[in-house]
mmCIF file of C-alpha atoms in Angstrom:
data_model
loop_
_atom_site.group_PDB
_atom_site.id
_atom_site.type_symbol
_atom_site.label_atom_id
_atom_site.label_comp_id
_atom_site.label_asym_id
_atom_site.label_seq_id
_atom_site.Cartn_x
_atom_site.Cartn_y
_atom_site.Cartn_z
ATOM 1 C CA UNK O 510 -2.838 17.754 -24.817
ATOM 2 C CA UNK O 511 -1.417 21.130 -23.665
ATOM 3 C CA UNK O 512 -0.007 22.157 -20.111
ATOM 4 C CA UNK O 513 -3.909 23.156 -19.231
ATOM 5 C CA UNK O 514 -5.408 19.827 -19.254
ATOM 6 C CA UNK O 515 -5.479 16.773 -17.502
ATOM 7 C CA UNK O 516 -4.332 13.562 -18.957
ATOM 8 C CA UNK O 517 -7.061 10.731 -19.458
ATOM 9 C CA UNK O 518 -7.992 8.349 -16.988
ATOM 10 C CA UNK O 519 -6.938 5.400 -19.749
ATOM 11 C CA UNK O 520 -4.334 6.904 -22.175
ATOM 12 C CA UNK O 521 -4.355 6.029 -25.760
ATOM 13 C CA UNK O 522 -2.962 2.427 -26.771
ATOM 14 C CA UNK O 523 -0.271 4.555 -29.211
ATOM 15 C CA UNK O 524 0.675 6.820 -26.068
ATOM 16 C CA UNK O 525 4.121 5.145 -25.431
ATOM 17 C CA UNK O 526 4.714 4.114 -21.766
ATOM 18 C CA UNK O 527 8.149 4.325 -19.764
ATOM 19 C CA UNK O 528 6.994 2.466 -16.665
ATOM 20 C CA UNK O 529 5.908 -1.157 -16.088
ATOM 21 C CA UNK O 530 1.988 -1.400 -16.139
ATOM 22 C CA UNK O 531 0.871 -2.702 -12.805
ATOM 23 C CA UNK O 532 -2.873 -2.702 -11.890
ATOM 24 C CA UNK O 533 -4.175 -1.357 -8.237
ATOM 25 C CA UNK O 534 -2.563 -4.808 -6.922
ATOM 26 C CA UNK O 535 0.597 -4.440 -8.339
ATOM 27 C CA UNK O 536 0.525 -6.697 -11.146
ATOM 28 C CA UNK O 537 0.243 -6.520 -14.295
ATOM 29 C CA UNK O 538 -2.105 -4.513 -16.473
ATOM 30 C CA UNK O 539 -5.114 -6.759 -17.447
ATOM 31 C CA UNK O 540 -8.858 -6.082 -18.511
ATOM 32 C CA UNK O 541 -9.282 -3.811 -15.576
ATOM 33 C CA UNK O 542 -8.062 -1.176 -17.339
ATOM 34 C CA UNK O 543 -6.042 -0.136 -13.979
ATOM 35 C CA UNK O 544 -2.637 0.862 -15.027
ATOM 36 C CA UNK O 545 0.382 2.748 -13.675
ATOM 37 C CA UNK O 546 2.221 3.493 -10.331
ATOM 38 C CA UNK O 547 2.395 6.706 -8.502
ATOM 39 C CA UNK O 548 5.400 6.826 -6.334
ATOM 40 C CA UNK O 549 5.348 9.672 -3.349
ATOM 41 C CA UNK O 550 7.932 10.238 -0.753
ATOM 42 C CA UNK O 551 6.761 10.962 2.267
ATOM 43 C CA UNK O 552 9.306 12.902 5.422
ATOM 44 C CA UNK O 553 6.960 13.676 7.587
ATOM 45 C CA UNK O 554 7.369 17.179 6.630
ATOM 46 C CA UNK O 555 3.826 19.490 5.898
ATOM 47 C CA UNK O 556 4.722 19.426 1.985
ATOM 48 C CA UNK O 557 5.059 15.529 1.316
ATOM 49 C CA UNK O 558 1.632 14.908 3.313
ATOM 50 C CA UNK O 559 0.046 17.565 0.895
ATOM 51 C CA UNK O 560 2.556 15.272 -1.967
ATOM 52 C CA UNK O 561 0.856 11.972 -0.805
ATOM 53 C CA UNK O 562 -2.326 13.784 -1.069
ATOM 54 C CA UNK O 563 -2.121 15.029 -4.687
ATOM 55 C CA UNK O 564 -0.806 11.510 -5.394
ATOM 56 C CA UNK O 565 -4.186 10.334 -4.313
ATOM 57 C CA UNK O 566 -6.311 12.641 -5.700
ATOM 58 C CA UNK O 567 -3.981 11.753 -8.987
ATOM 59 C CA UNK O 568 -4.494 7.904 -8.502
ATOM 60 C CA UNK O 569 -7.779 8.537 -8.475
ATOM 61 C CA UNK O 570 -8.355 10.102 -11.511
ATOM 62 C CA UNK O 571 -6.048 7.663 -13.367
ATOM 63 C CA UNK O 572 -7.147 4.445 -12.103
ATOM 64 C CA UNK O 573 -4.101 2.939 -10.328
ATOM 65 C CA UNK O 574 -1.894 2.339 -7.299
ATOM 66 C CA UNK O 575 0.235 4.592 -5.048
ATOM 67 C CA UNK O 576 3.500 3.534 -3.430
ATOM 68 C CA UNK O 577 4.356 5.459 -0.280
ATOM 69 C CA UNK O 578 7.447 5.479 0.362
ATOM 70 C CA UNK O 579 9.727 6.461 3.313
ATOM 71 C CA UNK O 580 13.583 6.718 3.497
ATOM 72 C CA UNK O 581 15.409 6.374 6.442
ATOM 73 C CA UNK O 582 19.227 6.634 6.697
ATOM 74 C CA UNK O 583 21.802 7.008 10.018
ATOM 75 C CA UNK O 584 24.337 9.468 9.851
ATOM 76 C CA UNK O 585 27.497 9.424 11.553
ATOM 77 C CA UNK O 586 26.141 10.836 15.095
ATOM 78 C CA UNK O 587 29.416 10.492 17.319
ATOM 79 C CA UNK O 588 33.163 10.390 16.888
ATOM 80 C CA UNK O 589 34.057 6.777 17.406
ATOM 81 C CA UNK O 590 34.750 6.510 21.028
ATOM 82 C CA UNK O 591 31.035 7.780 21.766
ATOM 83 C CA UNK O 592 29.598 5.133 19.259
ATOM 84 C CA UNK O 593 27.045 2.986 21.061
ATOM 85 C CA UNK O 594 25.895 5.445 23.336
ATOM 86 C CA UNK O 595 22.606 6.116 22.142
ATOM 87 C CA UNK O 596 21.500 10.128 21.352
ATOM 88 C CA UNK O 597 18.332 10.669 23.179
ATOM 89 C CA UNK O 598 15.842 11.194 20.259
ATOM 90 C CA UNK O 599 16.770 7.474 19.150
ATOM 91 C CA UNK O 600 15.479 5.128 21.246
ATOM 92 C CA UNK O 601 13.978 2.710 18.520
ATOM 93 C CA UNK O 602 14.647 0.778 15.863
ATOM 94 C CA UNK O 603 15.061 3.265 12.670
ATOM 95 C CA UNK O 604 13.312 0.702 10.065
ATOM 96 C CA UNK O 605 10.234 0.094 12.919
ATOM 97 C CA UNK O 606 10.305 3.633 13.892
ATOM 98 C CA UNK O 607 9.391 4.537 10.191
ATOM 99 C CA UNK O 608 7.333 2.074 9.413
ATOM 100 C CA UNK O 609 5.305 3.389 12.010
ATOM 101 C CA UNK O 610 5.122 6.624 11.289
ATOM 102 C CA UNK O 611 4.681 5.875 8.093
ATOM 103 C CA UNK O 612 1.389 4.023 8.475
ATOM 104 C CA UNK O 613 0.435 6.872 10.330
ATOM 105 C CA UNK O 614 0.626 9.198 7.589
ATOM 106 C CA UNK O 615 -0.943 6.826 5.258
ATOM 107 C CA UNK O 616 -4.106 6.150 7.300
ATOM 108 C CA UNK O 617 -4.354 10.098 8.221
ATOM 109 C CA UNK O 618 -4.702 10.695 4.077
ATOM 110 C CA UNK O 619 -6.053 7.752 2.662
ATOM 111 C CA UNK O 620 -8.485 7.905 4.581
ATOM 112 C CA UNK O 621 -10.006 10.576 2.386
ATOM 113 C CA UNK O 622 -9.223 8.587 -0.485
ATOM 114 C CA UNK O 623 -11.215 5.141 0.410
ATOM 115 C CA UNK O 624 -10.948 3.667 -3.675
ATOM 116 C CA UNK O 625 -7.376 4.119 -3.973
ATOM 117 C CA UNK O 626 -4.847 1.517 -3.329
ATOM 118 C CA UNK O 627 -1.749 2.829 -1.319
ATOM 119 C CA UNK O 628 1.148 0.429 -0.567
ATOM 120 C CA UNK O 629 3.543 1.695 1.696
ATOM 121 C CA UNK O 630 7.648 0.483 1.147
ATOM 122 C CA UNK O 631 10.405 1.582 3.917
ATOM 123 C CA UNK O 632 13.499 1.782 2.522
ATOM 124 C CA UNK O 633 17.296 2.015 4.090
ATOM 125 C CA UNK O 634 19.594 4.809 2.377
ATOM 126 C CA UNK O 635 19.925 8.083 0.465
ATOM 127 C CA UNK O 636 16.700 9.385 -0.137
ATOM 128 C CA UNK O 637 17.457 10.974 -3.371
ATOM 129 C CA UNK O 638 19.325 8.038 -4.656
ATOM 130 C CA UNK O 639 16.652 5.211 -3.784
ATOM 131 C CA UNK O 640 13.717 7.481 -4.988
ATOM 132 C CA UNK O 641 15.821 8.034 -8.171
ATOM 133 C CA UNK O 642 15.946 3.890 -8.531
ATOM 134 C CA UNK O 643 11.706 3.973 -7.761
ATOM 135 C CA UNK O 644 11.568 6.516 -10.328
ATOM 136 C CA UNK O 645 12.125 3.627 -13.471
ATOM 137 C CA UNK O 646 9.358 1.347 -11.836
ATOM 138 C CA UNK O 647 6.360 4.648 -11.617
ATOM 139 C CA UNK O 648 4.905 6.921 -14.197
ATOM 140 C CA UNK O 649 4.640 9.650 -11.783
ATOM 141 C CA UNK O 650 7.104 10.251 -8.884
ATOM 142 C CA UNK O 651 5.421 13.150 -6.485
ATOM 143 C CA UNK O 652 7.788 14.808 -3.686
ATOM 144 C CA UNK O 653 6.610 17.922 -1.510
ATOM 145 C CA UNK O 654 8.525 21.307 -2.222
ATOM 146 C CA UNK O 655 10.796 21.476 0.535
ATOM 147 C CA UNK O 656 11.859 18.255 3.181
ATOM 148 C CA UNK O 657 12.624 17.923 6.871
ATOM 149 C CA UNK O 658 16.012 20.166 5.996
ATOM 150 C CA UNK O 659 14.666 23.053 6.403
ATOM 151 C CA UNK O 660 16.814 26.391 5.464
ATOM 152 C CA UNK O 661 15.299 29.453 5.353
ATOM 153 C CA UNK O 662 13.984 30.788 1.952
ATOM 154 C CA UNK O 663 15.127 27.669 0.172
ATOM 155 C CA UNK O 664 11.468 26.800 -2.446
ATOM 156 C CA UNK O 665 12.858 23.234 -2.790
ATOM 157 C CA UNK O 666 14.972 20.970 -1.295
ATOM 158 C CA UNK O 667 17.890 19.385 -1.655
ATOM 159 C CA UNK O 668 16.360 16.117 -2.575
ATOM 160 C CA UNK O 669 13.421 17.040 -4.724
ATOM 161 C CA UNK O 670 16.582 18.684 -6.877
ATOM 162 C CA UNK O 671 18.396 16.073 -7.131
ATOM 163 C CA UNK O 672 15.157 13.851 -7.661
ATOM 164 C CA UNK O 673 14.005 16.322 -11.111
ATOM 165 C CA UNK O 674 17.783 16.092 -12.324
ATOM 166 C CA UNK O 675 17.949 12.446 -12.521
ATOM 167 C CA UNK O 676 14.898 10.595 -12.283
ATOM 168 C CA UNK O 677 13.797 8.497 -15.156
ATOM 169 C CA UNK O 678 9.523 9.339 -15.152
ATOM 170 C CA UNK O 679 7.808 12.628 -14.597
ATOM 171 C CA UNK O 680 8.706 14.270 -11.416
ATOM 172 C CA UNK O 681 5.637 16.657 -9.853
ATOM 173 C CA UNK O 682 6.622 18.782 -6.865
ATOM 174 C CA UNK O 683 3.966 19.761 -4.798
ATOM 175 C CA UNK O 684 3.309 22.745 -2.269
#
């Protein structure tokens, strides 16, 4: 297989694996023949809905799961003597908030994708570091080009970068 063609829906027995085989349910690989995990990280931003979308379309082709997955993470907002008066865009709770919005973005694509599984994870912390730690448990780990930073010019962000330094499957950026 060169860079011009697709892999097969059901790889090769002697193709070695790096990732746990999970069917669409998430366990394991049986006579289904549905195998593999497609991990996407999803911001909010334009590029990781059109991420979540390849991942789909991917899924598809290949026969198994996605795992959505969104990262949230507080940042020091205040000096201390201001801490616990609440900034006016947070008026929720941050795991509930992205849960939310999450499943929002989930049902807005899948619902073009009706036969593929997508499980949806919210996670506490650095994106790039938890997506790094998904990255042993998926095949594929799909980000969009540029997150919610954005600086002007910059083709790819600062976590997709750190994500295709250090992650431990096959990173695909998409745009």
């Amino acid at each position: 297989m060169d860079e011009t063609t697709r892999p097969d829906a059901n790889p090769t027995a002697s193709e070695p694996s790096r990732a746990p085989q999970r069917t669409a349910a998430g366990g394991s690989a049986g006579s289904a023949g549905q195998t593999g995990l497609i991990v996407v990280g999803v911001d909010g931003s334009k590029e990781s809905r059109i991420a979540l979308r390849w991942a789909c379309s991917e899924a598809r082709v290949r026969g198994c799961a996605v795992l959505a997955v969104s990262i949230w993470h507080l940042y020091p907002l205040a000096p201390p003597e201001r801490v616990g008066a609440s900034p006016w865009w947070f008026t929720a709770d941050p795991e509930e908030a992205t849960r939310a919005f999450l499943g929002e973005v989930v049902d807005e694509v899948s619902a073009d994708f009706p036969d593929v599984r997508v499980e949806q994870r919210v996670i506490s912390g650095h994106a790039a570091e938890q997506l790094i730690a998904l990255s042993s448990e998926a095949d594929v780990l799909v980000l969009g080009a540029t997150g919610s930073g954005g600086f002007v010019g910059m083709r790819l962000g600062s976590v997709a970068r750190a994500v295709l330094e250090h992650a431990l499957c096959t990173v695909v950026v998409a745009r």
